[in-house]
Coordinates of C-alpha atoms and ligand atoms in Angstrom, one line a residue:
M30 CA 206.3 101.6 239.3
T31 CA 203.9 99.1 241.4
K32 CA 204.7 98.7 244.7
Q33 CA 203.9 95.6 246.8
D34 CA 202.6 96.3 250.4
E35 CA 203.2 93.4 252.9
T36 CA 200.7 94.5 255.6
I37 CA 197.3 93.5 256.0
H38 CA 195.6 95.9 257.5
D39 CA 192.5 95.6 259.5
V40 CA 190.0 97.7 257.3
V41 CA 190.6 99.5 253.8
M42 CA 187.3 101.3 253.0
I43 CA 187.0 102.3 248.6
G44 CA 186.4 106.0 248.2
A45 CA 186.4 108.4 250.9
G46 CA 182.7 110.1 250.6
P47 CA 180.4 110.8 253.7
A48 CA 179.8 107.1 254.1
A49 CA 183.4 106.2 254.1
L50 CA 184.7 109.4 256.2
T51 CA 182.2 108.6 259.4
A52 CA 182.6 104.5 259.2
A53 CA 186.6 105.3 259.5
I54 CA 185.7 108.5 262.5
Y55 CA 184.0 105.4 264.3
T56 CA 187.1 102.5 263.3
T57 CA 189.8 104.6 264.0
R58 CA 188.5 105.7 267.3
E59 CA 188.4 102.2 268.5
E60 CA 192.2 102.0 266.9
I61 CA 191.2 99.7 264.2
D62 CA 193.4 100.2 261.6
T63 CA 192.3 102.0 258.4
V64 CA 193.2 102.7 255.7
L65 CA 190.8 104.6 252.9
Y66 CA 191.1 104.4 248.8
E67 CA 190.2 107.8 247.2
K68 CA 190.3 108.2 243.4
A69 CA 189.0 111.7 242.9
I70 CA 187.9 113.9 245.6
I71 CA 188.0 113.6 249.1
G72 CA 184.4 114.3 250.6
G73 CA 182.8 112.5 247.6
L74 CA 180.1 114.0 245.9
A75 CA 179.4 115.9 249.0
A76 CA 182.1 117.9 248.4
T77 CA 181.6 118.9 245.0
T78 CA 178.0 120.1 245.9
D79 CA 177.6 123.9 246.7
W80 CA 175.8 124.2 249.4
I81 CA 173.6 121.9 251.5
D82 CA 170.4 123.0 253.2
N83 CA 169.6 119.6 254.7
Y84 CA 171.7 117.7 256.6
P85 CA 171.1 118.3 260.1
G86 CA 173.0 119.7 262.9
Y87 CA 174.1 122.9 260.3
S88 CA 170.7 125.2 261.0
D89 CA 171.6 128.0 258.0
G90 CA 172.9 124.9 256.0
V91 CA 176.6 123.9 255.0
A92 CA 179.1 124.2 252.1
G93 CA 179.7 121.0 250.9
M94 CA 183.6 121.6 250.8
R95 CA 183.2 122.7 254.5
L96 CA 181.1 119.3 255.3
A97 CA 183.8 117.9 253.3
D98 CA 186.6 119.1 255.5
E99 CA 185.1 118.6 258.9
L100 CA 184.2 114.8 258.2
R101 CA 188.0 114.6 256.7
G102 CA 189.7 116.4 260.0
Q103 CA 187.7 114.1 262.4
A104 CA 188.5 111.1 260.6
E105 CA 192.2 112.0 260.4
R106 CA 192.3 113.1 263.9
F107 CA 191.5 109.4 265.1
G108 CA 194.2 107.9 262.3
A109 CA 192.6 107.5 259.8
Q110 CA 195.1 107.1 256.7
I111 CA 193.6 108.5 253.3
E112 CA 195.8 107.4 250.3
F113 CA 194.9 109.0 246.8
G114 CA 194.5 105.8 244.2
E115 CA 191.8 104.0 242.7
V116 CA 190.7 100.5 243.2
Q117 CA 190.4 98.5 240.4
K118 CA 189.9 94.7 241.8
I119 CA 189.0 92.9 244.4
E120 CA 189.8 88.9 245.4
K121 CA 189.4 87.1 249.0
E122 CA 192.1 84.4 249.5
N123 CA 192.0 82.4 253.1
N124 CA 190.1 84.8 254.8
I125 CA 192.5 87.7 253.1
I126 CA 191.0 90.7 250.6
K127 CA 193.4 91.5 248.0
L128 CA 192.8 95.0 246.4
T129 CA 194.8 95.5 243.3
T130 CA 195.2 99.5 242.9
D131 CA 196.7 101.9 240.4
G132 CA 199.4 102.2 243.0
G133 CA 199.8 98.4 243.8
E134 CA 198.8 95.8 246.0
V135 CA 196.5 96.2 249.2
K136 CA 195.5 93.7 252.0
A137 CA 193.0 93.8 254.4
K138 CA 191.0 91.6 256.9
A139 CA 187.9 93.8 255.9
V140 CA 186.6 96.0 253.3
L141 CA 184.2 98.7 253.3
I142 CA 183.1 99.4 249.9
A143 CA 181.8 103.3 249.6
T144 CA 182.2 104.1 246.0
G145 CA 178.8 106.1 245.4
S146 CA 177.3 106.6 242.3
S147 CA 177.5 109.2 239.7
Y148 CA 174.3 110.7 238.1
R149 CA 174.1 109.7 233.9
K150 CA 174.9 112.7 231.9
L151 CA 173.6 114.2 229.0
G152 CA 176.5 114.9 227.3
V153 CA 175.4 118.3 225.6
P154 CA 177.2 121.7 225.7
G155 CA 176.2 123.6 228.7
E156 CA 175.6 120.4 231.2
E157 CA 178.9 120.4 232.4
E158 CA 179.8 123.9 232.2
F159 CA 176.7 124.8 234.9
Y160 CA 177.3 121.9 236.9
S161 CA 175.4 122.9 240.3
R162 CA 174.8 126.6 239.3
G163 CA 172.2 125.7 236.9
V164 CA 171.8 122.0 236.0
H165 CA 171.5 120.0 238.7
Y166 CA 170.6 116.0 239.6
C167 CA 169.4 115.8 243.0
A168 CA 166.0 117.7 243.5
T169 CA 165.8 117.2 247.2
C170 CA 169.2 119.0 247.5
D171 CA 168.8 122.0 245.1
G172 CA 165.2 122.4 244.3
A173 CA 164.6 124.9 246.8
F174 CA 167.0 127.5 245.3
Y175 CA 164.3 127.6 242.9
A176 CA 161.5 129.6 244.4
D177 CA 159.1 131.2 242.0
K178 CA 161.6 130.3 238.9
R179 CA 160.9 128.2 235.8
L180 CA 162.2 124.8 235.3
A181 CA 163.3 122.3 232.7
V182 CA 163.3 118.9 234.0
I183 CA 164.9 115.9 231.7
G184 CA 163.5 112.7 232.3
G185 CA 160.2 110.7 231.8
G186 CA 160.6 107.2 234.1
N187 CA 159.9 107.2 237.6
S188 CA 162.5 109.0 239.3
G189 CA 162.0 112.2 236.6
V190 CA 158.2 112.5 237.1
Q191 CA 158.4 111.8 240.7
E192 CA 161.3 115.1 240.9
A193 CA 158.9 116.7 238.4
L194 CA 155.9 116.9 240.9
F195 CA 158.3 117.4 243.6
L196 CA 160.0 120.6 242.3
T197 CA 156.4 121.8 241.6
R198 CA 156.7 122.9 245.6
F199 CA 159.3 125.6 244.7
A200 CA 159.2 126.3 240.8
S201 CA 156.2 128.3 239.2
H202 CA 156.3 126.1 236.2
I203 CA 158.0 122.7 234.9
D204 CA 159.0 121.6 231.3
L205 CA 159.3 117.7 231.4
I206 CA 161.3 116.9 228.7
V207 CA 161.0 113.4 227.7
R208 CA 163.0 111.5 225.1
S209 CA 160.6 108.9 224.2
D210 CA 157.3 108.5 226.1
L211 CA 156.7 108.5 229.8
R212 CA 157.9 105.3 231.2
A213 CA 156.7 106.1 234.9
S214 CA 154.3 103.9 236.9
E215 CA 150.5 104.7 236.8
V216 CA 150.1 106.4 239.6
L217 CA 152.5 109.1 239.4
I218 CA 151.4 109.5 235.8
R219 CA 147.8 110.1 237.6
K220 CA 150.0 113.1 239.8
L221 CA 151.2 114.5 236.5
E222 CA 148.2 114.8 235.3
E223 CA 146.6 116.8 238.5
A224 CA 149.6 118.7 238.2
S225 CA 149.0 119.9 234.6
D226 CA 148.4 123.4 235.9
K227 CA 152.4 123.8 236.5
I228 CA 153.8 121.2 234.8
T229 CA 153.7 120.7 231.0
V230 CA 155.1 117.3 229.2
H231 CA 157.4 117.2 225.8
T232 CA 157.5 113.9 224.9
Q233 CA 159.4 112.3 221.8
V234 CA 162.3 115.1 222.2
T235 CA 166.1 115.2 222.9
V236 CA 168.2 117.8 224.0
D237 CA 170.5 119.8 221.7
E238 CA 172.0 121.9 224.2
I239 CA 171.7 123.9 227.9
T240 CA 171.3 127.4 226.9
N241 CA 173.4 130.4 228.6
L242 CA 173.4 134.2 228.5
D243 CA 175.3 136.4 231.0
D244 CA 176.8 133.3 232.8
K245 CA 173.5 132.3 233.8
V246 CA 171.4 129.2 232.3
T247 CA 168.5 130.8 230.2
G248 CA 167.0 127.0 228.8
V249 CA 167.2 124.2 227.1
K250 CA 167.2 123.9 223.2
I251 CA 165.3 121.0 222.4
R252 CA 164.5 118.8 218.7
S253 CA 161.3 116.8 217.9
R254 CA 162.4 113.2 216.8
K255 CA 159.7 113.2 214.5
T256 CA 159.4 116.6 212.4
D257 CA 163.6 117.7 213.6
E258 CA 162.4 121.0 214.6
T259 CA 164.3 122.6 217.4
R260 CA 162.6 125.1 219.8
L261 CA 163.8 126.7 223.3
I262 CA 162.2 126.0 226.3
E263 CA 162.9 128.9 228.5
A264 CA 164.1 128.0 232.3
D265 CA 166.2 129.1 235.2
G266 CA 167.3 126.1 236.2
V267 CA 167.6 122.3 234.4
F268 CA 167.3 119.3 236.4
V269 CA 168.6 116.0 235.1
F270 CA 167.0 112.7 236.2
I271 CA 168.0 109.7 233.0
G272 CA 169.5 107.5 235.2
L273 CA 172.4 106.7 237.7
L274 CA 175.4 105.1 237.1
P275 CA 176.9 102.8 240.3
N276 CA 180.8 103.3 240.7
T277 CA 180.9 99.4 240.5
D278 CA 182.6 98.6 237.3
F279 CA 185.7 97.4 239.8
L280 CA 183.7 94.7 240.8
K281 CA 182.2 93.0 237.3
D282 CA 184.4 89.9 237.3
S283 CA 184.3 89.7 241.7
Q284 CA 182.1 87.5 243.0
I285 CA 180.2 90.6 244.8
E286 CA 176.3 90.4 244.2
L287 CA 175.1 93.5 242.2
D288 CA 171.4 94.5 241.6
E289 CA 169.8 94.8 238.5
V290 CA 171.0 98.3 238.2
G291 CA 174.9 97.6 239.3
L292 CA 173.8 98.7 242.9
I293 CA 175.9 96.2 245.5
K294 CA 173.4 93.7 247.4
S295 CA 173.8 93.4 251.2
D296 CA 172.4 91.7 254.2
H297 CA 171.0 93.5 257.3
N298 CA 175.0 94.1 258.4
L299 CA 175.5 96.0 255.5
Q300 CA 177.4 92.7 254.2
T301 CA 177.9 92.1 250.5
S302 CA 178.3 88.7 249.2
M303 CA 181.9 88.0 250.1
P304 CA 181.8 87.5 253.6
G305 CA 184.6 90.1 255.2
V306 CA 183.5 92.6 252.6
F307 CA 180.7 95.3 253.5
V308 CA 178.7 98.6 252.1
A309 CA 178.1 101.6 252.7
G310 CA 176.0 104.6 251.1
D311 CA 174.9 105.6 247.6
V312 CA 176.4 102.4 246.1
R313 CA 174.8 100.1 248.2
S314 CA 171.1 98.6 246.7
G315 CA 168.5 100.2 248.6
A316 CA 170.0 103.4 249.6
T317 CA 168.1 106.1 249.8
M318 CA 170.7 108.5 248.0
Q319 CA 171.5 111.2 250.9
I320 CA 174.4 112.6 252.8
A321 CA 172.5 111.8 256.6
S322 CA 171.5 108.3 255.1
A323 CA 175.1 107.7 253.8
V324 CA 176.7 108.5 257.1
G325 CA 174.1 106.6 258.9
D326 CA 175.0 103.6 257.0
G327 CA 179.0 104.2 257.4
A328 CA 178.4 104.2 261.2
T329 CA 176.2 100.5 260.6
A330 CA 179.0 99.3 258.4
A331 CA 181.9 100.0 261.0
L332 CA 180.0 98.8 263.9
K333 CA 179.2 95.5 262.0
I334 CA 182.8 95.6 260.8
R335 CA 184.3 95.5 264.4
E336 CA 182.0 92.8 265.0
Y337 CA 183.3 90.9 261.9
L338 CA 187.2 91.9 263.2
E339 CA 186.2 90.0 266.5
S340 CA 184.8 86.8 264.8
L341 CA 188.3 86.5 263.2
N342 CA 190.2 86.0 266.2
Ligands
FAD422 C1 174.6 117.9 242.8 C2 174.3 116.9 244.2 C3 173.9 117.9 244.9 C4 173.5 116.7 246.1 N1 173.3 117.9 247.0 C5 172.7 117.3 248.3 C6 172.0 117.9 249.3 O1 172.3 118.9 249.5 N2 172.1 117.0 250.6 C7 171.9 115.7 250.6 O2 171.9 115.0 251.6 N3 172.2 114.9 249.5 C8 173.4 115.7 248.6 N4 173.4 114.7 247.0 C9 173.5 113.4 247.3 C10 175.3 112.7 248.2 O3 176.2 113.7 247.5 C11 174.9 111.8 248.2 O4 174.2 111.3 248.8 C12 176.6 111.5 249.3 O5 177.3 112.0 248.8 C13 177.1 109.7 249.1 O6 177.9 109.7 249.9 P1 178.6 108.4 249.4 O7 180.1 108.5 250.4 O8 178.0 107.2 249.7 O9 179.7 108.5 248.2 P2 180.2 109.8 247.3 O10 179.9 110.9 247.7 O11 179.7 109.6 246.0 O12 181.8 109.4 247.7 C14 182.2 107.8 247.0 C15 183.8 108.3 246.5 O13 183.9 106.8 246.0 C16 185.4 107.5 245.4 N5 185.1 106.2 244.2 C17 184.6 105.6 243.8 N6 184.8 104.6 243.1 C18 186.1 104.3 243.2 C19 187.2 103.5 243.8 N7 187.5 102.7 242.2 N8 188.2 104.0 243.5 C20 188.4 104.7 245.0 N9 187.8 105.5 244.9 C21 186.5 105.4 244.2 C22 184.7 108.6 244.4 O14 185.5 109.2 244.3 C23 184.3 109.5 245.5 O15 184.9 110.7 246.5 C24 174.0 115.8 246.2 C25 174.4 115.0 245.0 C26 174.5 115.7 243.9 C27 175.5 115.2 243.1

């Protein structure tokens, strides 16, 4: 049964990843009534990451789950209320923003969208099973675990090539697997040619499977799109860069403007095209997709939300 809550909260945050939890620390400390809606895991993508080596303040690195727990504890200490539920729609009437969730309607004077984005998956056997322990989607985050190891990188666009080049700092060799032809910029293609002793490019091939032995990734089985022949590329780890899927489906019929890949556009105050609705973290157009940047966005958005709420009085 759905419920109708007539309370008008100061701010409702959509998502409870690092961006929203940080924003909630700031708003609740200033006694701004704050409710977060989270559809999956408190801590977002960061909570699902095994080990985070590049988040400031942890000289030995930190487990993703621990960082998520710390952020949650800090936000709750100041009074943040976290509800489980998926926000499905956002509308605005007379300065009040109405959110439809799977548990009913919620109203707020201001809203922060911090729903992140999901990495597009290959959808092949082995991918789900070895997520974050052999199959990765973030080279900056996980590349250093592969010092002197062989890697397979999937994706021939700018991010695939750029990340393959970045991974040469660690890996002994990289096989770059490309579905059609390389679609990266000329500059990147030139750099790729310069790195030909470390990167072997395979074009016009698809991935059938991520192979494993004794619970460890052993490589990828690729299939030629021309001859249909298959072969095994040996690798200790696989990095997939075939695009991002922003978590913005629920905004499709709203007035909130998205960019060409579906990320949310904002002004320099992180306010979206719907006044009173702000955006922070990975889902913001122009975001750098790192936890440190997401928490920075969260803090900025919270301060701008405070200014916005003051302007309503
Ligand atoms: C495998 C992996 C490893 C990574 N390692 C690192 C690393 O080492 N260092 C680093 O800096 N970054 C790393 N990243 C990136 C980092 O996790 C993200 O940059 C960061 O989590 C972004 O925070 P966010 O709050 O913007 O979004 P997210 O963490 O994605 O959180 C968004 C939350 O919103 C929720 N949500 C989405 N839609 C809705 C909805 N409609 N209603 C309610 N809730 C919703 C989601 O369930 C999610 O919990 C890694 C990412 C991955 C996938």
